[in-house]
């Protein structure tokens, strides 16, 4: 079974530029999550999708971050414009669903904003 | 809202020694609790989870954790450390019907000395 795929693995941009990350979840997983992991901290949930609908985006900085999952499969997270404090690893995870569902994580995209 | 505190950002043990990583949680309702491991440049991998069944939970790689409601703790242990256990470990808590939305601790880096 293929795992969660993310690309790119690394990205370096200058502040005020835009960037996009892509995630392809495990086949059949209805729920998809984007997390931000700042160095030295645990992952923080940015947005959660159930199929192609948003379940929770309460911690997504909507003035600069956006995410979509148009067909209920893969997803894109965008930052525009980027700030220095956006430097982090962006993790995508997926789960099948249910009350005690297990999340499967991708390898992450390491973003450096200069 | 739920929260997690991991006591000790760095733990160092000798190979063959007991591993003890501490996690305390705060939740107003019965929680689901998780331990994840993260190797360098990789995503998180689930070690074990507590979902209100047995209070002693066994996971992969010889790890186990015990849910203690009276102490609001979910400490991770392994009787004998191996060099390959060196990694970062995250405790996470989720509650309610959206069990997939987890709040993570800031992690504990485990170093194993030969």
PDB file of N, CA, C and O in Angstrom, chain B residues 19 35-39 45-48 58-64 76-82 84-87 89 110:
ATOM      1  N   UNK B  19      13.792   3.030  28.867  1.00  0.00           N
ATOM      2  CA  UNK B  19      13.364   4.294  28.274  1.00  0.00           C
ATOM      3  C   UNK B  19      12.056   4.713  28.931  1.00  0.00           C
ATOM      4  O   UNK B  19      11.116   3.916  29.025  1.00  0.00           O
ATOM      5  N   UNK B  35       1.015   8.064  20.877  1.00  0.00           N
ATOM      6  CA  UNK B  35       2.439   8.347  20.802  1.00  0.00           C
ATOM      7  C   UNK B  35       2.893   8.110  19.368  1.00  0.00           C
ATOM      8  O   UNK B  35       2.582   7.078  18.765  1.00  0.00           O
ATOM      9  N   UNK B  36       3.634   9.115  18.860  1.00  0.00           N
ATOM     10  CA  UNK B  36       4.204   9.025  17.526  1.00  0.00           C
ATOM     11  C   UNK B  36       5.722   9.118  17.631  1.00  0.00           C
ATOM     12  O   UNK B  36       6.259   9.768  18.520  1.00  0.00           O
ATOM     13  N   UNK B  37       6.413   8.537  16.649  1.00  0.00           N
ATOM     14  CA  UNK B  37       7.861   8.680  16.542  1.00  0.00           C
ATOM     15  C   UNK B  37       8.183   9.345  15.201  1.00  0.00           C
ATOM     16  O   UNK B  37       7.497   9.108  14.195  1.00  0.00           O
ATOM     17  N   UNK B  38       9.184  10.204  15.228  1.00  0.00           N
ATOM     18  CA  UNK B  38       9.600  10.893  14.004  1.00  0.00           C
ATOM     19  C   UNK B  38      11.107  10.771  13.850  1.00  0.00           C
ATOM     20  O   UNK B  38      11.864  11.281  14.691  1.00  0.00           O
ATOM     21  N   UNK B  39      11.516  10.119  12.795  1.00  0.00           N
ATOM     22  CA  UNK B  39      12.936  10.028  12.470  1.00  0.00           C
ATOM     23  C   UNK B  39      13.320  11.229  11.607  1.00  0.00           C
ATOM     24  O   UNK B  39      12.453  11.818  10.945  1.00  0.00           O
ATOM     25  N   UNK B  45       5.180   8.554  12.671  1.00  0.00           N
ATOM     26  CA  UNK B  45       4.687   7.182  12.592  1.00  0.00           C
ATOM     27  C   UNK B  45       4.052   6.824  13.928  1.00  0.00           C
ATOM     28  O   UNK B  45       4.631   7.059  14.983  1.00  0.00           O
ATOM     29  N   UNK B  46       2.856   6.263  13.875  1.00  0.00           N
ATOM     30  CA  UNK B  46       2.161   5.908  15.104  1.00  0.00           C
ATOM     31  C   UNK B  46       2.847   4.743  15.807  1.00  0.00           C
ATOM     32  O   UNK B  46       3.099   3.699  15.211  1.00  0.00           O
ATOM     33  N   UNK B  47       3.151   4.954  17.085  1.00  0.00           N
ATOM     34  CA  UNK B  47       3.719   3.887  17.919  1.00  0.00           C
ATOM     35  C   UNK B  47       2.617   3.089  18.605  1.00  0.00           C
ATOM     36  O   UNK B  47       2.641   1.861  18.627  1.00  0.00           O
ATOM     37  N   UNK B  48       1.678   3.811  19.200  1.00  0.00           N
ATOM     38  CA  UNK B  48       0.579   3.161  19.905  1.00  0.00           C
ATOM     39  C   UNK B  48      -0.513   4.190  20.178  1.00  0.00           C
ATOM     40  O   UNK B  48      -0.282   5.396  20.072  1.00  0.00           O
ATOM     41  N   UNK B  58       0.136  -1.738  24.266  1.00  0.00           N
ATOM     42  CA  UNK B  58       1.392  -2.180  23.660  1.00  0.00           C
ATOM     43  C   UNK B  58       1.458  -1.703  22.215  1.00  0.00           C
ATOM     44  O   UNK B  58       0.452  -1.742  21.490  1.00  0.00           O
ATOM     45  N   UNK B  59       2.646  -1.237  21.838  1.00  0.00           N
ATOM     46  CA  UNK B  59       2.807  -0.733  20.491  1.00  0.00           C
ATOM     47  C   UNK B  59       3.901  -1.449  19.725  1.00  0.00           C
ATOM     48  O   UNK B  59       4.327  -2.528  20.092  1.00  0.00           O
ATOM     49  N   UNK B  60       4.360  -0.791  18.690  1.00  0.00           N
ATOM     50  CA  UNK B  60       5.399  -1.392  17.871  1.00  0.00           C
ATOM     51  C   UNK B  60       6.776  -1.165  18.488  1.00  0.00           C
ATOM     52  O   UNK B  60       6.947  -0.312  19.364  1.00  0.00           O
ATOM     53  N   UNK B  61       7.729  -1.956  18.030  1.00  0.00           N
ATOM     54  CA  UNK B  61       9.131  -1.800  18.444  1.00  0.00           C
ATOM     55  C   UNK B  61       9.348  -1.969  19.943  1.00  0.00           C
ATOM     56  O   UNK B  61      10.321  -1.456  20.482  1.00  0.00           O
ATOM     57  N   UNK B  62       8.474  -2.700  20.619  1.00  0.00           N
ATOM     58  CA  UNK B  62       8.658  -2.982  22.034  1.00  0.00           C
ATOM     59  C   UNK B  62       8.223  -1.885  22.984  1.00  0.00           C
ATOM     60  O   UNK B  62       8.454  -1.982  24.195  1.00  0.00           O
ATOM     61  N   UNK B  63       7.607  -0.841  22.485  1.00  0.00           N
ATOM     62  CA  UNK B  63       7.137   0.244  23.329  1.00  0.00           C
ATOM     63  C   UNK B  63       5.760  -0.059  23.914  1.00  0.00           C
ATOM     64  O   UNK B  63       4.959  -0.777  23.304  1.00  0.00           O
ATOM     65  N   UNK B  64       5.501   0.488  25.081  1.00  0.00           N
ATOM     66  CA  UNK B  64       4.186   0.417  25.670  1.00  0.00           C
ATOM     67  C   UNK B  64       3.925   1.682  26.482  1.00  0.00           C
ATOM     68  O   UNK B  64       4.849   2.421  26.815  1.00  0.00           O
ATOM     69  N   UNK B  76       5.394   6.821  28.097  1.00  0.00           N
ATOM     70  CA  UNK B  76       5.872   5.817  27.146  1.00  0.00           C
ATOM     71  C   UNK B  76       7.105   5.123  27.718  1.00  0.00           C
ATOM     72  O   UNK B  76       8.012   5.805  28.212  1.00  0.00           O
ATOM     73  N   UNK B  77       7.135   3.806  27.659  1.00  0.00           N
ATOM     74  CA  UNK B  77       8.277   3.072  28.182  1.00  0.00           C
ATOM     75  C   UNK B  77       8.729   1.987  27.225  1.00  0.00           C
ATOM     76  O   UNK B  77       7.956   1.512  26.378  1.00  0.00           O
ATOM     77  N   UNK B  78       9.996   1.627  27.387  1.00  0.00           N
ATOM     78  CA  UNK B  78      10.559   0.476  26.684  1.00  0.00           C
ATOM     79  C   UNK B  78      11.626  -0.102  27.617  1.00  0.00           C
ATOM     80  O   UNK B  78      12.468   0.632  28.114  1.00  0.00           O
ATOM     81  N   UNK B  79      11.583  -1.403  27.881  1.00  0.00           N
ATOM     82  CA  UNK B  79      12.486  -1.969  28.887  1.00  0.00           C
ATOM     83  C   UNK B  79      13.972  -1.820  28.546  1.00  0.00           C
ATOM     84  O   UNK B  79      14.793  -1.614  29.428  1.00  0.00           O
ATOM     85  N   UNK B  80      14.300  -1.930  27.268  1.00  0.00           N
ATOM     86  CA  UNK B  80      15.705  -1.941  26.872  1.00  0.00           C
ATOM     87  C   UNK B  80      15.885  -1.129  25.597  1.00  0.00           C
ATOM     88  O   UNK B  80      15.395  -1.502  24.537  1.00  0.00           O
ATOM     89  N   UNK B  81      16.610  -0.022  25.715  1.00  0.00           N
ATOM     90  CA  UNK B  81      16.789   0.866  24.570  1.00  0.00           C
ATOM     91  C   UNK B  81      17.749   0.276  23.537  1.00  0.00           C
ATOM     92  O   UNK B  81      18.746  -0.376  23.886  1.00  0.00           O
ATOM     93  N   UNK B  82      17.427   0.553  22.290  1.00  0.00           N
ATOM     94  CA  UNK B  82      18.286   0.152  21.166  1.00  0.00           C
ATOM     95  C   UNK B  82      18.724   1.407  20.440  1.00  0.00           C
ATOM     96  O   UNK B  82      18.026   2.422  20.456  1.00  0.00           O
ATOM     97  N   UNK B  84      18.619   2.133  17.490  1.00  0.00           N
ATOM     98  CA  UNK B  84      17.650   2.540  16.473  1.00  0.00           C
ATOM     99  C   UNK B  84      16.451   3.285  17.055  1.00  0.00           C
ATOM    100  O   UNK B  84      15.619   3.805  16.302  1.00  0.00           O
ATOM    101  N   UNK B  85      16.344   3.339  18.390  1.00  0.00           N
ATOM    102  CA  UNK B  85      15.238   4.071  19.015  1.00  0.00           C
ATOM    103  C   UNK B  85      15.491   5.580  19.056  1.00  0.00           C
ATOM    104  O   UNK B  85      14.594   6.356  19.398  1.00  0.00           O
ATOM    105  N   UNK B  86      16.700   5.988  18.732  1.00  0.00           N
ATOM    106  CA  UNK B  86      17.016   7.417  18.745  1.00  0.00           C
ATOM    107  C   UNK B  86      16.162   8.145  17.720  1.00  0.00           C
ATOM    108  O   UNK B  86      16.213   7.849  16.519  1.00  0.00           O
ATOM    109  N   UNK B  87      15.352   9.077  18.201  1.00  0.00           N
ATOM    110  CA  UNK B  87      14.402   9.783  17.350  1.00  0.00           C
ATOM    111  C   UNK B  87      13.694  10.825  18.212  1.00  0.00           C
ATOM    112  O   UNK B  87      14.005  10.999  19.382  1.00  0.00           O
ATOM    113  N   UNK B  89       9.986  11.923  19.768  1.00  0.00           N
ATOM    114  CA  UNK B  89       8.734  11.274  20.129  1.00  0.00           C
ATOM    115  C   UNK B  89       7.703  12.335  20.511  1.00  0.00           C
ATOM    116  O   UNK B  89       8.005  13.263  21.259  1.00  0.00           O
ATOM    117  N   UNK B 110      14.982  11.624  21.958  1.00  0.00           N
ATOM    118  CA  UNK B 110      15.638  10.519  22.666  1.00  0.00           C
ATOM    119  C   UNK B 110      16.997  10.252  22.028  1.00  0.00           C
ATOM    120  O   UNK B 110      17.094  10.005  20.818  1.00  0.00           O
TER     121      UNK B 110
END
